[in-house]
Short mmCIF file of C-alpha atoms in Angstrom, two decimals:
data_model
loop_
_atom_site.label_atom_id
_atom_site.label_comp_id
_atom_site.label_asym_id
_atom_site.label_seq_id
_atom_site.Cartn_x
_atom_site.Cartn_y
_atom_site.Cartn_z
CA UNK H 1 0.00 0.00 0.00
CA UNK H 2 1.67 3.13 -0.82
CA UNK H 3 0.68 6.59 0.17
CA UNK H 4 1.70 9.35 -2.58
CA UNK H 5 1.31 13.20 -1.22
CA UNK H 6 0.91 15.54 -3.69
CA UNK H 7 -0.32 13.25 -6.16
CA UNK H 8 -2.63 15.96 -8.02
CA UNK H 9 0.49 18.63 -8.98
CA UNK H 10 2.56 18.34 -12.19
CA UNK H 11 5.21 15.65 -11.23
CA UNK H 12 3.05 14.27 -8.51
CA UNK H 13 0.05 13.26 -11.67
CA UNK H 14 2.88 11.42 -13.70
CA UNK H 15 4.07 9.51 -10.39
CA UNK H 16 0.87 8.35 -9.57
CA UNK H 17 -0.06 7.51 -13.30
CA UNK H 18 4.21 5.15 -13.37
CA UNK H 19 3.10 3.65 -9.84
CA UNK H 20 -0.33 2.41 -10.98
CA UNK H 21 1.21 0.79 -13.92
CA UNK H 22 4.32 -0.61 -12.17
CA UNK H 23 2.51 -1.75 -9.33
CA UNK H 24 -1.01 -2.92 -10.31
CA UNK H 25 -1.29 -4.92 -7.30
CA UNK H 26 -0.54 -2.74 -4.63
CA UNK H 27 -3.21 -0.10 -3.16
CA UNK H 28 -2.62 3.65 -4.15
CA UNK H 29 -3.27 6.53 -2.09
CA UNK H 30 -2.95 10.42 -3.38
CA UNK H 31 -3.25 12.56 -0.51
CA UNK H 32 -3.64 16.30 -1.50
CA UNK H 33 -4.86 19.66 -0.74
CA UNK H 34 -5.63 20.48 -3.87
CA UNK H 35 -4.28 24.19 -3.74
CA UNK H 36 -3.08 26.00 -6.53
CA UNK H 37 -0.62 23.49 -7.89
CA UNK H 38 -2.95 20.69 -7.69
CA UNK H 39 -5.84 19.65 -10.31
CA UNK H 40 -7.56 16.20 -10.16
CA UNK H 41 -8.03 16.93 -14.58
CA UNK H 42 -4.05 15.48 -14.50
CA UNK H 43 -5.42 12.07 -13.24
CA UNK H 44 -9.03 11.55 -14.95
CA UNK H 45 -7.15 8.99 -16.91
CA UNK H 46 -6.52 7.06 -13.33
CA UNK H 47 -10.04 7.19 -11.57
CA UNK H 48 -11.52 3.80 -13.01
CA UNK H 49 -8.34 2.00 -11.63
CA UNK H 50 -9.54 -0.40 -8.92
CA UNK H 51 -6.44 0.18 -7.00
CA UNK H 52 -6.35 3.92 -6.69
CA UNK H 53 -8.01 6.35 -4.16
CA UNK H 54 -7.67 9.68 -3.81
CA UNK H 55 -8.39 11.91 -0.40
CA UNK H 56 -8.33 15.24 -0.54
CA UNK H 57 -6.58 16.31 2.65
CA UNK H 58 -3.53 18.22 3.65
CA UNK H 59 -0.30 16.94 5.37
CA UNK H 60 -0.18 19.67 7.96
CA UNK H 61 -3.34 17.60 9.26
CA UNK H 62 -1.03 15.11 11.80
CA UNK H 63 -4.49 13.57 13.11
CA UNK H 64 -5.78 12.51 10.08
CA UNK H 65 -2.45 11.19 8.92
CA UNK H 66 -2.51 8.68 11.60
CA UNK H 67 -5.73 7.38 10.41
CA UNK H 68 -4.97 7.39 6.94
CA UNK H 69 -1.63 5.07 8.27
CA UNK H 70 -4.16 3.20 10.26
CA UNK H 71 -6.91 2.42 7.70
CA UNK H 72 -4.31 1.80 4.39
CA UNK H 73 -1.48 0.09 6.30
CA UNK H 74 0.91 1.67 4.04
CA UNK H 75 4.08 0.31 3.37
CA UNK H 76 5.39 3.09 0.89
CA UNK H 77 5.36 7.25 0.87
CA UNK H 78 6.23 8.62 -2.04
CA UNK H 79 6.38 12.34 -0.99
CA UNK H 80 5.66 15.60 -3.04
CA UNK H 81 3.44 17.53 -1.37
CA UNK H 82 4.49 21.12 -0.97
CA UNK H 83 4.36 24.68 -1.47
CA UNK H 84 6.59 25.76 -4.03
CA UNK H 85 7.42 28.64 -6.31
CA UNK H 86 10.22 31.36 -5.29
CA UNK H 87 8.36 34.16 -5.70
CA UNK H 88 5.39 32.75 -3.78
CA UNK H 89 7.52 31.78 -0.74
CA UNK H 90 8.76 35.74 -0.60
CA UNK H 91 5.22 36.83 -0.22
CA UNK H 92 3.70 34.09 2.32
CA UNK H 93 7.17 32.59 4.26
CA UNK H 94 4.74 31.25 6.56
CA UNK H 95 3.17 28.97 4.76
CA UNK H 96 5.98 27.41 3.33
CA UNK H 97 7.53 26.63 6.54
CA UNK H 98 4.16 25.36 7.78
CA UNK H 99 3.54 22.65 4.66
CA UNK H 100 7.42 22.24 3.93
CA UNK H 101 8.39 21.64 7.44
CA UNK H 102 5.84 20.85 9.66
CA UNK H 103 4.08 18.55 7.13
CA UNK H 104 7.29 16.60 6.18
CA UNK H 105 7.65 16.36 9.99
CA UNK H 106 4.20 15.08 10.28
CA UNK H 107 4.56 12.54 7.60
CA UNK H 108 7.76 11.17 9.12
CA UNK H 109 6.55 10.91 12.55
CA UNK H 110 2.96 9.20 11.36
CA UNK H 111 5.17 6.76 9.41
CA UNK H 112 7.75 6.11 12.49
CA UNK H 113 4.78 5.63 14.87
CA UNK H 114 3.18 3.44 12.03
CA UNK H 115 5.91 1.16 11.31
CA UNK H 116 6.98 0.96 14.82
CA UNK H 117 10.71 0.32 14.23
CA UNK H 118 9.61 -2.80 12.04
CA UNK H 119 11.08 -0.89 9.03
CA UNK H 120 11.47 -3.76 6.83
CA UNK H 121 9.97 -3.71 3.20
CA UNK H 122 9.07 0.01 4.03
CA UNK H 123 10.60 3.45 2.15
CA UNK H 124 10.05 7.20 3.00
CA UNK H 125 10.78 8.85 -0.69
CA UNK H 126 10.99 12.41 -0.07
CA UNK H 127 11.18 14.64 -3.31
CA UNK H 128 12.98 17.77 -2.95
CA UNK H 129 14.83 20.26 -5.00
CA UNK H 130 18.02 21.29 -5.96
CA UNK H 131 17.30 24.70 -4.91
CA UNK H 132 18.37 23.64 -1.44
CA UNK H 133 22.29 23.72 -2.95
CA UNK H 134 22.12 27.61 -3.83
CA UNK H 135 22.11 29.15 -7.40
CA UNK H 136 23.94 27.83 -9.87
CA UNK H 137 24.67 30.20 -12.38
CA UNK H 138 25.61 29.69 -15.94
CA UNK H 139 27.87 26.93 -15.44
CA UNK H 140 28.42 24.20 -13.26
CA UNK H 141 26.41 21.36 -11.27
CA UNK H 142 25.03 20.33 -8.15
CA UNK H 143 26.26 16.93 -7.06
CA UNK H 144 24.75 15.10 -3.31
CA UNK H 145 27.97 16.21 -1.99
CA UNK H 146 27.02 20.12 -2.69
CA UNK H 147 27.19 22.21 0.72
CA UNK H 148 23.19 23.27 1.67
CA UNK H 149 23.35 27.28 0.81
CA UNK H 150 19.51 28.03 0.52
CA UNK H 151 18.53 31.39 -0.83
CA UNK H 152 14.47 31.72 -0.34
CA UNK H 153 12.14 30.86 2.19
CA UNK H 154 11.30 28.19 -0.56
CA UNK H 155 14.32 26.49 -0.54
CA UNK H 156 15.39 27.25 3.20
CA UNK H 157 12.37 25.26 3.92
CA UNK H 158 12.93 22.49 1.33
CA UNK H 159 16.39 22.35 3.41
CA UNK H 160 14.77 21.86 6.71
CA UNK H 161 12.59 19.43 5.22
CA UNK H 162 15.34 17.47 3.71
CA UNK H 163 17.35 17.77 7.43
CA UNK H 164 14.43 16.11 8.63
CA UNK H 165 14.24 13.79 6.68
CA UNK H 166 17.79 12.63 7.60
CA UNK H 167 17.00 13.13 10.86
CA UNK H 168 14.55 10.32 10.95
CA UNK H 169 16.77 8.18 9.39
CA UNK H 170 20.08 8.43 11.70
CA UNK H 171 17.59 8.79 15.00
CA UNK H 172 15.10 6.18 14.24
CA UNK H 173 16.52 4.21 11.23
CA UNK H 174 13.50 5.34 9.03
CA UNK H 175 14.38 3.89 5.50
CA UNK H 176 14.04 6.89 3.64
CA UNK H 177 15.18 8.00 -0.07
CA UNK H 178 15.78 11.32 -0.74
CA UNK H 179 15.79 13.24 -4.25
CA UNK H 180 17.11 16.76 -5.42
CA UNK H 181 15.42 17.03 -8.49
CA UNK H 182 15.89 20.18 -10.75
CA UNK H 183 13.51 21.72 -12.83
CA UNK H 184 11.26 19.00 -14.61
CA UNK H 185 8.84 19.55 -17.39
CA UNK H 186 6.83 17.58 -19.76
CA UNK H 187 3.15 17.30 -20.85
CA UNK H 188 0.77 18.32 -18.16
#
């Protein structure tokens, strides 16, 4: 059973759509707030599927986290749900810490208390960005090993997020995955 935040935004549609089709046997979740990066029309394609569900809820929600755990038994969490945008995270800083941090943090700790330190056959994917590594410029690349050197509220709180995330891993031994993806694009 695997539990995919986010599910209704750009990347998060085209996960959900590659999960259901690598994994027709396992139970699919999409968990999402449906703000202004998510749209359900990205997934009309998916709603006949036997095996998919979709809740619309938001992450910052720690109650009903632990009863989605509860009811779906989820073995998976694939991750994406958050604010995003630069220029969005100047004008509302709040509200990216609240989602970016205190979500992630919710997520992690409704998974820990779920799995109860039996973490086998379990993953935490957390998708991030490659923001958290600074600004490039017109050459050059970002590799894991790239020093943290946020420069928004946006990617200061993708940072914290990702810290977290490690975190739960070295403190708990949460089996977690964790991606820096750069800019991605494609058909909506």
């Amino acid at each position: 059973s695997i539990l995919v935040t986010g599910g209704a935004g750009f990347i998060g549609s085209h996960v959900v759509r590659r999960l259901l089709s690598s994994y027709p046997n396992a139970q699919l979740l999409n968990l999402d707030a449906l703000t202004y990066a998510g749209n359900l029309a990205h997934l009309s394609d998916c709603d006949s599927a036997p095996n998919y569900h979709f809740v619309q809820g938001n992450i910052n929600d720690y109650i009903m986290l632990q009863k989605l755990f509860e009811a779906h038994q989820f073995d998976a969490v694939v991750h994406l749900a958050a604010e995003s945008h630069v220029d969005n995270s100047i004008k509302d800083p709040f509200g990216f810490a609240q989602t970016n941090i205190q979500g992630t943090l919710n997520l992690l700790e409704a998974a820990r208390q779920h799995w109860n330190n039996t973490t086998q056959n379990t993953r935490f994917y957390h998708i991030s960005t490659d923001e958290v590594f600074g600004s490039l410029g017109a050459e050059g690349q970002f590799t894991e090993n790239t020093p943290y050197d946020p420069r928004s509220p946006y990617s200061a709180s993708k940072a914290a997020s990702d810290h977290l995330v490690r975190a739960y891993h070295h403190t708990y031994g949460l089996p977690v995955v964790l991606s820096n993806c750069s800019n991605n694009y494609g058909p909506a």
